[in-house]
Amino acid sequence: MPKKALITGLTGQDGSYLAELLLSKGYQVYGLVRRSSSGNISRISHLSGNVQILSGDLLDQCSLMDAIAASQPDEIYNLASQSYVPLSWTQPSLTAEYTALGVSRLLESIRRCKSDAKFYQASSSEVFGQPDESPQTERTAFRPRNPYGVAKAYAHWMTINYRQQYNLYACCGITYTHESPRRGAEFVFRKITRAAAMIKLGLAQELKLGNLDARRDWCYAQDAVYAMWMMLQHEQPDDYIIASGETHSVRELVECAFNCVGLNWQDYVSVDPAFYRPDEPVQLVGCIDKIQTQLGWKPHSTFNRLVELMVDYDLKELSNSKA
Ligand code: NAP
């Protein structure tokens, strides 16, 4: 019998890569998808016929229970969330409903309908906010600084509480920023790779950015979803940092992206005070010792390789739409 997995957030960046990974491992994959009038399936259209779509929403407990009852999953990956930090300031209540209470509803549904299923919760490095130490470990105190981080911290602790109280196999992966050609264009990494490709093709003339010295821990989404799967294969449920373990500046990213298209970034990039954020006093960077030692996971894609991959993708996609 093939293993069965239920993925929430199937239509998102990580959900689509995780579905591919699980299908390649012989899983029967189910995806929870909320209704949208425009049918938001661009990231999963190539999987049609291979993944069974179940209609549901983190806001609706019954739909979660129905999805679990229908799929009888061995593993449940909760990747659904309102995932954009700036929006969490303009829609804090909705962010809490999706990202915090949605996880309560899901945990309660698992407890009632399939308490032997293994559960993965997508935590975020935003729970650390302004951390006391760098790099951060699984023991670093949470000091979230935005409604998204607060909601993720709630979801994180609820997952641990359900593990302790009800003996569920429930784990949190604290992921740092991870990118891919399927990343939304509003995120800085994609904004830069896309702008470099657009300028190369004559579709844009300039790129305005904030603090070029800001540093981030970026890794490849395919590496991150592999870590999620590995976590649920472990004998004991536990929480792990999923990160590259190194930081790069926005300046390095810009330089690398423009190099990929053979342009000098200084001719096109300017700093716009409207986007400017001061340097973080303590770097947000993950310590990956625990996941490396206990699960043998480490990221495969390097920073430069990731930039090249995304610029190439953007160049091809934009050239096709231009043609
Ligand atoms: P994403 O591309 O924004 O995808 C989010 C997914 O959640 C989409 O499939 C979306 O569906 C779904 N969703 C949103 N609200 C929902 C609701 N009420 N009910 C059901 N589904 C809902 O996010 P991602 O980049 O794949 O990230 C996956 C998870 O990791 C998220 O929980 C995110 O917060 C977390 N995370 C991501 C990063 C990162 O760098 N990517 C870093 C740390 C943590 P629609 O398509 O219908 O909108």
mmCIF file of C-alpha atoms and ligand atoms in Angstrom:
data_model
loop_
_atom_site.group_PDB
_atom_site.id
_atom_site.type_symbol
_atom_site.label_atom_id
_atom_site.label_comp_id
_atom_site.label_asym_id
_atom_site.label_seq_id
_atom_site.Cartn_x
_atom_site.Cartn_y
_atom_site.Cartn_z
ATOM 1 C CA MET A 1 0.000 0.000 0.000
ATOM 2 C CA PRO A 2 1.461 3.412 -0.904
ATOM 3 C CA LYS A 3 1.771 5.944 1.870
ATOM 4 C CA LYS A 4 -0.796 8.729 1.794
ATOM 5 C CA ALA A 5 -0.058 12.395 2.437
ATOM 6 C CA LEU A 6 -2.317 15.401 2.771
ATOM 7 C CA ILE A 7 -0.772 18.779 1.957
ATOM 8 C CA THR A 8 -2.434 22.076 2.860
ATOM 9 C CA GLY A 9 -1.156 25.021 0.816
ATOM 10 C CA LEU A 10 -0.722 22.756 -2.221
ATOM 11 C CA THR A 11 -1.066 25.716 -4.601
ATOM 12 C CA GLY A 12 1.787 27.587 -2.903
ATOM 13 C CA GLN A 13 5.515 27.462 -3.627
ATOM 14 C CA ASP A 14 6.379 24.784 -1.063
ATOM 15 C CA GLY A 15 3.186 22.769 -1.513
ATOM 16 C CA SER A 16 3.846 22.293 -5.219
ATOM 17 C CA TYR A 17 7.462 21.141 -4.667
ATOM 18 C CA LEU A 18 6.502 18.874 -1.790
ATOM 19 C CA ALA A 19 3.791 17.232 -3.912
ATOM 20 C CA GLU A 20 6.393 16.516 -6.624
ATOM 21 C CA LEU A 21 8.778 15.057 -4.064
ATOM 22 C CA LEU A 22 6.146 12.806 -2.473
ATOM 23 C CA LEU A 23 4.863 11.616 -5.858
ATOM 24 C CA SER A 24 8.442 10.714 -6.823
ATOM 25 C CA LYS A 25 8.599 8.609 -3.650
ATOM 26 C CA GLY A 26 5.431 6.725 -4.549
ATOM 27 C CA TYR A 27 3.019 8.493 -2.192
ATOM 28 C CA GLN A 28 -0.638 8.962 -2.903
ATOM 29 C CA VAL A 29 -0.922 12.735 -2.572
ATOM 30 C CA TYR A 30 -3.963 14.754 -1.555
ATOM 31 C CA GLY A 31 -3.999 18.535 -1.545
ATOM 32 C CA LEU A 32 -6.309 20.852 0.347
ATOM 33 C CA VAL A 33 -7.224 23.760 -1.914
ATOM 34 C CA ARG A 34 -9.533 26.647 -1.070
ATOM 35 C CA ARG A 35 -11.990 27.851 -3.632
ATOM 36 C CA SER A 36 -11.007 30.838 -5.717
ATOM 37 C CA SER A 37 -12.999 32.411 -8.522
ATOM 38 C CA SER A 38 -9.886 32.569 -10.721
ATOM 39 C CA GLY A 39 -8.660 28.988 -9.996
ATOM 40 C CA ASN A 40 -5.215 29.640 -8.578
ATOM 41 C CA ILE A 41 -3.464 26.477 -9.819
ATOM 42 C CA SER A 42 -0.597 27.782 -11.956
ATOM 43 C CA ARG A 43 2.026 26.097 -9.731
ATOM 44 C CA ILE A 44 0.296 22.703 -9.787
ATOM 45 C CA SER A 45 -1.317 22.486 -13.221
ATOM 46 C CA HIS A 46 1.471 20.076 -14.327
ATOM 47 C CA LEU A 47 0.442 17.719 -11.498
ATOM 48 C CA SER A 48 -3.177 17.456 -12.554
ATOM 49 C CA GLY A 49 -4.373 13.871 -12.472
ATOM 50 C CA ASN A 50 -1.582 12.855 -10.076
ATOM 51 C CA VAL A 51 -2.727 14.747 -6.994
ATOM 52 C CA GLN A 52 -6.217 14.454 -5.601
ATOM 53 C CA ILE A 53 -7.632 17.857 -4.793
ATOM 54 C CA LEU A 54 -9.857 18.234 -1.740
ATOM 55 C CA SER A 55 -11.778 21.423 -1.245
ATOM 56 C CA GLY A 56 -11.188 23.049 2.144
ATOM 57 C CA ASP A 57 -10.124 26.096 4.054
ATOM 58 C CA LEU A 58 -8.176 26.632 7.286
ATOM 59 C CA LEU A 59 -11.041 28.879 8.376
ATOM 60 C CA ASP A 60 -13.505 25.999 8.282
ATOM 61 C CA GLN A 61 -13.052 23.182 10.781
ATOM 62 C CA CYS A 62 -15.575 20.866 9.096
ATOM 63 C CA SER A 63 -13.758 21.077 5.776
ATOM 64 C CA LEU A 64 -10.511 20.053 7.504
ATOM 65 C CA MET A 65 -12.167 17.092 9.212
ATOM 66 C CA ASP A 66 -13.762 16.041 5.922
ATOM 67 C CA ALA A 67 -10.414 16.255 4.091
ATOM 68 C CA ILE A 68 -8.722 14.079 6.717
ATOM 69 C CA ALA A 69 -11.591 11.587 6.752
ATOM 70 C CA ALA A 70 -11.555 11.355 2.952
ATOM 71 C CA SER A 71 -7.791 10.971 2.551
ATOM 72 C CA GLN A 72 -6.917 8.948 5.693
ATOM 73 C CA PRO A 73 -3.361 10.319 5.471
ATOM 74 C CA ASP A 74 -0.268 8.816 7.070
ATOM 75 C CA GLU A 75 1.369 12.253 6.921
ATOM 76 C CA ILE A 76 -0.108 15.762 6.994
ATOM 77 C CA TYR A 77 1.951 18.792 5.978
ATOM 78 C CA ASN A 78 0.474 22.153 6.957
ATOM 79 C CA LEU A 79 2.000 24.637 4.529
ATOM 80 C CA ALA A 80 -1.078 26.847 4.167
ATOM 81 C CA SER A 81 -0.775 30.292 5.645
ATOM 82 C CA GLN A 82 -1.089 33.982 5.008
ATOM 83 C CA SER A 83 2.626 34.096 4.301
ATOM 84 C CA TYR A 84 3.399 37.726 3.455
ATOM 85 C CA VAL A 85 4.732 39.716 6.432
ATOM 86 C CA PRO A 86 3.774 43.268 5.256
ATOM 87 C CA LEU A 87 0.158 42.133 4.710
ATOM 88 C CA SER A 88 0.049 40.911 8.295
ATOM 89 C CA TRP A 89 0.213 44.568 9.407
ATOM 90 C CA THR A 90 -2.743 45.599 7.260
ATOM 91 C CA GLN A 91 -4.750 42.402 7.902
ATOM 92 C CA PRO A 92 -3.656 41.272 11.377
ATOM 93 C CA SER A 93 -6.929 39.562 12.316
ATOM 94 C CA LEU A 94 -7.118 37.571 9.097
ATOM 95 C CA THR A 95 -3.455 36.599 9.491
ATOM 96 C CA ALA A 96 -4.228 35.293 12.974
ATOM 97 C CA GLU A 97 -7.266 33.396 11.693
ATOM 98 C CA TYR A 98 -5.280 31.616 8.948
ATOM 99 C CA THR A 99 -1.840 31.328 10.414
ATOM 100 C CA ALA A 100 -2.591 30.837 14.121
ATOM 101 C CA LEU A 101 -6.161 29.603 14.655
ATOM 102 C CA GLY A 102 -6.101 27.654 11.392
ATOM 103 C CA VAL A 103 -3.429 25.449 12.968
ATOM 104 C CA SER A 104 -5.560 24.924 16.094
ATOM 105 C CA ARG A 105 -8.410 23.797 13.884
ATOM 106 C CA LEU A 106 -6.145 21.437 11.984
ATOM 107 C CA LEU A 107 -4.568 19.933 15.108
ATOM 108 C CA GLU A 108 -7.980 19.399 16.652
ATOM 109 C CA SER A 109 -9.204 17.783 13.428
ATOM 110 C CA ILE A 110 -6.206 15.417 13.439
ATOM 111 C CA ARG A 111 -6.796 14.530 17.078
ATOM 112 C CA ARG A 112 -10.424 13.687 16.373
ATOM 113 C CA CYS A 113 -10.155 12.044 12.942
ATOM 114 C CA LYS A 114 -6.667 10.515 12.485
ATOM 115 C CA SER A 115 -4.600 10.765 15.636
ATOM 116 C CA ASP A 116 -1.920 8.383 14.313
ATOM 117 C CA ALA A 117 -1.096 10.672 11.344
ATOM 118 C CA LYS A 118 2.281 12.388 11.444
ATOM 119 C CA PHE A 119 2.000 16.181 11.307
ATOM 120 C CA TYR A 120 4.414 18.815 9.987
ATOM 121 C CA GLN A 121 3.813 22.483 10.847
ATOM 122 C CA ALA A 122 5.501 25.207 8.784
ATOM 123 C CA SER A 123 7.015 27.482 11.429
ATOM 124 C CA SER A 124 9.059 30.492 10.406
ATOM 125 C CA SER A 125 12.248 32.281 11.431
ATOM 126 C CA GLU A 126 9.938 35.288 11.915
ATOM 127 C CA VAL A 127 9.158 33.807 15.355
ATOM 128 C CA PHE A 128 12.627 34.972 16.411
ATOM 129 C CA GLY A 129 11.951 38.565 15.301
ATOM 130 C CA GLN A 130 14.695 40.441 17.082
ATOM 131 C CA PRO A 131 16.663 37.516 18.500
ATOM 132 C CA ASP A 132 19.053 37.596 21.448
ATOM 133 C CA GLU A 133 21.645 35.493 19.685
ATOM 134 C CA SER A 134 22.991 34.663 16.272
ATOM 135 C CA PRO A 135 22.881 32.107 14.765
ATOM 136 C CA GLN A 136 19.521 31.011 16.155
ATOM 137 C CA THR A 137 18.984 27.457 17.358
ATOM 138 C CA GLU A 138 15.874 25.481 18.292
ATOM 139 C CA ARG A 139 16.351 26.848 21.818
ATOM 140 C CA THR A 140 16.564 30.554 20.938
ATOM 141 C CA ALA A 141 13.797 32.625 22.588
ATOM 142 C CA PHE A 142 10.918 33.795 20.392
ATOM 143 C CA ARG A 143 10.595 37.596 20.108
ATOM 144 C CA PRO A 144 8.316 38.065 17.088
ATOM 145 C CA ARG A 145 8.030 41.611 15.781
ATOM 146 C CA ASN A 146 5.082 41.449 13.412
ATOM 147 C CA PRO A 147 1.592 39.878 13.425
ATOM 148 C CA TYR A 148 2.773 37.106 11.088
ATOM 149 C CA GLY A 149 5.581 36.134 13.485
ATOM 150 C CA VAL A 150 3.191 36.267 16.451
ATOM 151 C CA ALA A 151 0.695 34.025 14.646
ATOM 152 C CA LYS A 152 3.456 31.547 13.693
ATOM 153 C CA ALA A 153 4.693 31.496 17.306
ATOM 154 C CA TYR A 154 1.179 30.587 18.485
ATOM 155 C CA ALA A 155 0.938 27.813 15.878
ATOM 156 C CA HIS A 156 4.386 26.542 16.850
ATOM 157 C CA TRP A 157 3.515 26.249 20.533
ATOM 158 C CA MET A 158 0.111 24.726 19.827
ATOM 159 C CA THR A 159 1.817 22.024 17.762
ATOM 160 C CA ILE A 160 4.227 21.274 20.615
ATOM 161 C CA ASN A 161 1.359 21.313 23.124
ATOM 162 C CA TYR A 162 -0.658 18.818 21.082
ATOM 163 C CA ARG A 163 2.430 16.609 20.868
ATOM 164 C CA GLN A 164 2.870 16.713 24.634
ATOM 165 C CA GLN A 165 -0.784 16.610 25.700
ATOM 166 C CA TYR A 166 -2.184 14.113 23.188
ATOM 167 C CA ASN A 167 0.955 12.272 22.166
ATOM 168 C CA LEU A 168 0.500 13.273 18.515
ATOM 169 C CA TYR A 169 3.456 12.847 16.180
ATOM 170 C CA ALA A 170 3.661 16.588 15.506
ATOM 171 C CA CYS A 171 6.751 18.583 14.484
ATOM 172 C CA CYS A 172 7.659 22.144 13.586
ATOM 173 C CA GLY A 173 10.189 23.069 10.910
ATOM 174 C CA ILE A 174 11.463 26.592 11.559
ATOM 175 C CA THR A 175 12.238 27.597 7.996
ATOM 176 C CA TYR A 176 14.217 30.644 6.994
ATOM 177 C CA THR A 177 13.538 32.397 3.704
ATOM 178 C CA HIS A 178 13.535 29.938 0.828
ATOM 179 C CA GLU A 179 13.186 30.776 -2.823
ATOM 180 C CA SER A 180 12.556 29.272 -6.222
ATOM 181 C CA PRO A 181 11.172 30.157 -9.634
ATOM 182 C CA ARG A 182 7.743 29.564 -8.063
ATOM 183 C CA ARG A 183 8.238 32.294 -5.457
ATOM 184 C CA GLY A 184 5.785 35.214 -5.491
ATOM 185 C CA ALA A 185 7.086 38.348 -7.254
ATOM 186 C CA GLU A 186 6.525 40.478 -4.128
ATOM 187 C CA PHE A 187 9.469 38.839 -2.291
ATOM 188 C CA VAL A 188 12.822 40.618 -2.658
ATOM 189 C CA PHE A 189 14.827 37.709 -4.087
ATOM 190 C CA ARG A 190 12.336 37.144 -6.922
ATOM 191 C CA LYS A 191 11.891 40.890 -7.387
ATOM 192 C CA ILE A 192 15.627 41.166 -8.094
ATOM 193 C CA THR A 193 16.045 38.133 -10.365
ATOM 194 C CA ARG A 194 12.980 39.152 -12.355
ATOM 195 C CA ALA A 195 14.106 42.770 -12.647
ATOM 196 C CA ALA A 196 17.546 41.698 -13.926
ATOM 197 C CA ALA A 197 15.851 39.554 -16.585
ATOM 198 C CA MET A 198 13.394 42.324 -17.521
ATOM 199 C CA ILE A 199 16.146 44.932 -17.871
ATOM 200 C CA LYS A 200 18.187 42.520 -19.998
ATOM 201 C CA LEU A 201 15.192 42.027 -22.310
ATOM 202 C CA GLY A 202 14.432 45.759 -22.502
ATOM 203 C CA LEU A 203 11.186 45.354 -20.551
ATOM 204 C CA ALA A 204 12.314 47.614 -17.671
ATOM 205 C CA GLN A 205 14.946 50.305 -17.224
ATOM 206 C CA GLU A 206 15.716 50.393 -13.511
ATOM 207 C CA LEU A 207 15.313 48.668 -10.166
ATOM 208 C CA LYS A 208 14.642 50.501 -6.899
ATOM 209 C CA LEU A 209 15.570 48.754 -3.670
ATOM 210 C CA GLY A 210 15.903 49.492 0.059
ATOM 211 C CA ASN A 211 18.911 48.664 2.205
ATOM 212 C CA LEU A 212 21.508 46.895 0.055
ATOM 213 C CA ASP A 213 23.480 45.897 3.141
ATOM 214 C CA ALA A 214 20.570 43.957 4.677
ATOM 215 C CA ARG A 215 21.576 40.299 5.026
ATOM 216 C CA ARG A 216 19.364 37.229 4.812
ATOM 217 C CA ASP A 217 19.660 33.465 5.180
ATOM 218 C CA TRP A 218 18.282 32.222 1.835
ATOM 219 C CA CYS A 219 17.945 28.645 0.684
ATOM 220 C CA TYR A 220 16.299 26.744 -2.151
ATOM 221 C CA ALA A 221 12.666 25.678 -1.674
ATOM 222 C CA GLN A 222 13.357 22.171 -3.019
ATOM 223 C CA ASP A 223 16.008 21.687 -0.319
ATOM 224 C CA ALA A 224 13.562 22.952 2.319
ATOM 225 C CA VAL A 225 10.738 20.570 1.355
ATOM 226 C CA TYR A 226 13.171 17.655 1.420
ATOM 227 C CA ALA A 227 13.941 18.547 5.051
ATOM 228 C CA MET A 228 10.201 18.602 5.846
ATOM 229 C CA TRP A 229 9.810 15.089 4.475
ATOM 230 C CA MET A 230 12.904 13.853 6.342
ATOM 231 C CA MET A 231 11.521 15.211 9.606
ATOM 232 C CA LEU A 232 8.420 13.007 9.314
ATOM 233 C CA GLN A 233 10.534 9.913 8.571
ATOM 234 C CA HIS A 234 12.347 10.219 11.901
ATOM 235 C CA GLU A 235 11.456 7.858 14.726
ATOM 236 C CA GLN A 236 10.660 10.630 17.185
ATOM 237 C CA PRO A 237 8.765 13.859 16.461
ATOM 238 C CA ASP A 238 10.940 16.907 17.034
ATOM 239 C CA ASP A 239 11.430 20.517 15.915
ATOM 240 C CA TYR A 240 14.239 21.622 13.625
ATOM 241 C CA ILE A 241 15.700 24.743 12.073
ATOM 242 C CA ILE A 242 15.690 24.521 8.255
ATOM 243 C CA ALA A 243 18.080 27.085 6.790
ATOM 244 C CA SER A 244 21.189 27.532 4.690
ATOM 245 C CA GLY A 245 23.198 28.484 7.772
ATOM 246 C CA GLU A 246 24.841 31.422 5.974
ATOM 247 C CA THR A 247 23.844 34.988 5.104
ATOM 248 C CA HIS A 248 24.268 37.048 1.957
ATOM 249 C CA SER A 249 23.565 40.737 1.457
ATOM 250 C CA VAL A 250 21.007 42.183 -0.938
ATOM 251 C CA ARG A 251 24.017 43.810 -2.680
ATOM 252 C CA GLU A 252 25.581 40.369 -3.315
ATOM 253 C CA LEU A 253 22.264 39.130 -4.648
ATOM 254 C CA VAL A 254 21.901 42.085 -7.009
ATOM 255 C CA GLU A 255 25.491 41.756 -8.212
ATOM 256 C CA CYS A 256 25.099 38.038 -8.850
ATOM 257 C CA ALA A 257 21.732 38.431 -10.665
ATOM 258 C CA PHE A 258 23.015 41.190 -12.964
ATOM 259 C CA ASN A 259 26.226 39.246 -13.625
ATOM 260 C CA CYS A 260 24.059 36.352 -14.809
ATOM 261 C CA VAL A 261 22.605 38.571 -17.556
ATOM 262 C CA GLY A 262 25.941 40.251 -18.343
ATOM 263 C CA LEU A 263 25.031 43.707 -16.983
ATOM 264 C CA ASN A 264 26.694 46.006 -14.453
ATOM 265 C CA TRP A 265 24.155 46.372 -11.616
ATOM 266 C CA GLN A 266 25.371 49.862 -10.682
ATOM 267 C CA ASP A 267 24.011 51.198 -13.986
ATOM 268 C CA TYR A 268 20.453 50.164 -13.133
ATOM 269 C CA VAL A 269 19.923 49.859 -9.387
ATOM 270 C CA SER A 270 19.150 52.779 -7.079
ATOM 271 C CA VAL A 271 18.269 52.974 -3.395
ATOM 272 C CA ASP A 272 14.783 54.282 -2.712
ATOM 273 C CA PRO A 273 14.308 55.613 0.852
ATOM 274 C CA ALA A 274 10.683 54.381 0.722
ATOM 275 C CA PHE A 275 11.955 50.762 0.814
ATOM 276 C CA TYR A 276 14.773 51.413 3.276
ATOM 277 C CA ARG A 277 14.933 49.345 6.483
ATOM 278 C CA PRO A 278 17.828 49.824 8.928
ATOM 279 C CA ASP A 279 20.304 46.979 9.465
ATOM 280 C CA GLU A 280 19.234 44.323 11.950
ATOM 281 C CA PRO A 281 21.364 44.631 15.108
ATOM 282 C CA VAL A 282 21.456 40.813 15.378
ATOM 283 C CA GLN A 283 21.588 38.712 12.194
ATOM 284 C CA LEU A 284 18.709 36.355 11.429
ATOM 285 C CA VAL A 285 20.577 33.197 10.444
ATOM 286 C CA GLY A 286 19.814 29.607 11.306
ATOM 287 C CA CYS A 287 22.111 27.114 13.000
ATOM 288 C CA ILE A 288 21.554 23.804 11.179
ATOM 289 C CA ASP A 289 23.667 21.612 13.459
ATOM 290 C CA LYS A 290 20.693 19.718 14.893
ATOM 291 C CA ILE A 291 19.068 18.757 11.590
ATOM 292 C CA GLN A 292 22.465 17.919 10.094
ATOM 293 C CA THR A 293 23.484 15.711 12.984
ATOM 294 C CA GLN A 294 20.162 13.998 13.690
ATOM 295 C CA LEU A 295 18.646 13.692 10.213
ATOM 296 C CA GLY A 296 21.662 14.074 7.934
ATOM 297 C CA TRP A 297 20.019 16.964 6.038
ATOM 298 C CA LYS A 298 21.939 19.829 4.507
ATOM 299 C CA PRO A 299 21.078 22.206 1.674
ATOM 300 C CA HIS A 300 22.379 21.160 -1.743
ATOM 301 C CA SER A 301 21.954 24.307 -3.769
ATOM 302 C CA THR A 302 24.448 27.133 -3.232
ATOM 303 C CA PHE A 303 23.439 30.800 -3.142
ATOM 304 C CA ASN A 304 25.021 31.503 -6.563
ATOM 305 C CA ARG A 305 23.380 28.453 -8.115
ATOM 306 C CA LEU A 306 19.982 29.540 -6.792
ATOM 307 C CA VAL A 307 20.363 33.039 -8.242
ATOM 308 C CA GLU A 308 21.420 31.592 -11.633
ATOM 309 C CA LEU A 309 18.497 29.177 -11.637
ATOM 310 C CA MET A 310 15.967 31.904 -10.964
ATOM 311 C CA VAL A 311 17.421 34.413 -13.433
ATOM 312 C CA ASP A 312 17.467 31.715 -16.146
ATOM 313 C CA TYR A 313 13.855 30.860 -15.417
ATOM 314 C CA ASP A 314 12.767 34.508 -15.488
ATOM 315 C CA LEU A 315 14.651 35.122 -18.735
ATOM 316 C CA LYS A 316 12.973 32.148 -20.423
ATOM 317 C CA GLU A 317 9.511 32.942 -19.111
ATOM 318 C CA LEU A 318 9.703 36.631 -20.060
ATOM 319 C CA SER A 319 11.179 35.846 -23.494
ATOM 320 C CA ASN A 320 8.310 33.444 -24.187
ATOM 321 C CA SER A 321 5.660 35.938 -23.135
ATOM 322 C CA LYS A 322 7.431 38.690 -25.131
ATOM 323 C CA ALA A 323 7.433 36.421 -28.221
HETATM 324 P P1 NAP B 1 2.790 30.571 -0.315
HETATM 325 O O1 NAP B 1 3.425 30.357 -1.651
HETATM 326 O O2 NAP B 1 2.315 31.944 0.043
HETATM 327 O O3 NAP B 1 1.543 29.564 -0.218
HETATM 328 C C1 NAP B 1 0.611 29.675 0.803
HETATM 329 C C2 NAP B 1 -0.456 28.621 0.574
HETATM 330 O O4 NAP B 1 -1.426 28.725 1.624
HETATM 331 C C3 NAP B 1 -1.232 28.790 -0.757
HETATM 332 O O5 NAP B 1 -1.465 27.505 -1.301
HETATM 333 C C4 NAP B 1 -2.552 29.403 -0.288
HETATM 334 O O6 NAP B 1 -3.634 29.135 -1.137
HETATM 335 C C5 NAP B 1 -2.737 28.662 1.038
HETATM 336 N N1 NAP B 1 -3.705 29.299 1.922
HETATM 337 C C6 NAP B 1 -3.681 30.556 2.395
HETATM 338 N N2 NAP B 1 -4.720 30.763 3.197
HETATM 339 C C7 NAP B 1 -5.436 29.601 3.236
HETATM 340 C C8 NAP B 1 -6.619 29.174 3.889
HETATM 341 N N3 NAP B 1 -7.321 30.008 4.660
HETATM 342 N N4 NAP B 1 -7.038 27.906 3.714
HETATM 343 C C9 NAP B 1 -6.359 27.057 2.923
HETATM 344 N N5 NAP B 1 -5.236 27.402 2.255
HETATM 345 C C10 NAP B 1 -4.770 28.666 2.419
HETATM 346 O O7 NAP B 1 3.741 30.084 0.856
HETATM 347 P P2 NAP B 1 5.079 29.197 0.747
HETATM 348 O O8 NAP B 1 6.199 30.103 0.373
HETATM 349 O O9 NAP B 1 4.805 27.986 -0.038
HETATM 350 O O10 NAP B 1 5.309 28.826 2.283
HETATM 351 C C11 NAP B 1 4.770 27.612 2.824
HETATM 352 C C12 NAP B 1 4.650 27.762 4.335
HETATM 353 O O11 NAP B 1 5.950 28.018 4.888
HETATM 354 C C13 NAP B 1 3.763 28.911 4.790
HETATM 355 O O12 NAP B 1 3.115 28.514 5.964
HETATM 356 C C14 NAP B 1 4.746 30.016 5.088
HETATM 357 O O13 NAP B 1 4.225 30.930 6.041
HETATM 358 C C15 NAP B 1 5.909 29.219 5.637
HETATM 359 N N6 NAP B 1 7.230 29.854 5.454
HETATM 360 C C16 NAP B 1 7.648 30.164 4.200
HETATM 361 C C17 NAP B 1 8.905 30.736 4.035
HETATM 362 C C18 NAP B 1 9.426 31.060 2.659
HETATM 363 O O14 NAP B 1 10.484 31.674 2.568
HETATM 364 N N7 NAP B 1 8.771 30.646 1.592
HETATM 365 C C19 NAP B 1 9.721 30.990 5.150
HETATM 366 C C20 NAP B 1 9.245 30.655 6.412
HETATM 367 C C21 NAP B 1 8.008 30.063 6.557
HETATM 368 P P3 NAP B 1 -4.028 30.111 -2.372
HETATM 369 O O15 NAP B 1 -3.198 29.642 -3.540
HETATM 370 O O16 NAP B 1 -5.471 29.868 -2.518
HETATM 371 O O17 NAP B 1 -3.700 31.521 -1.951
#
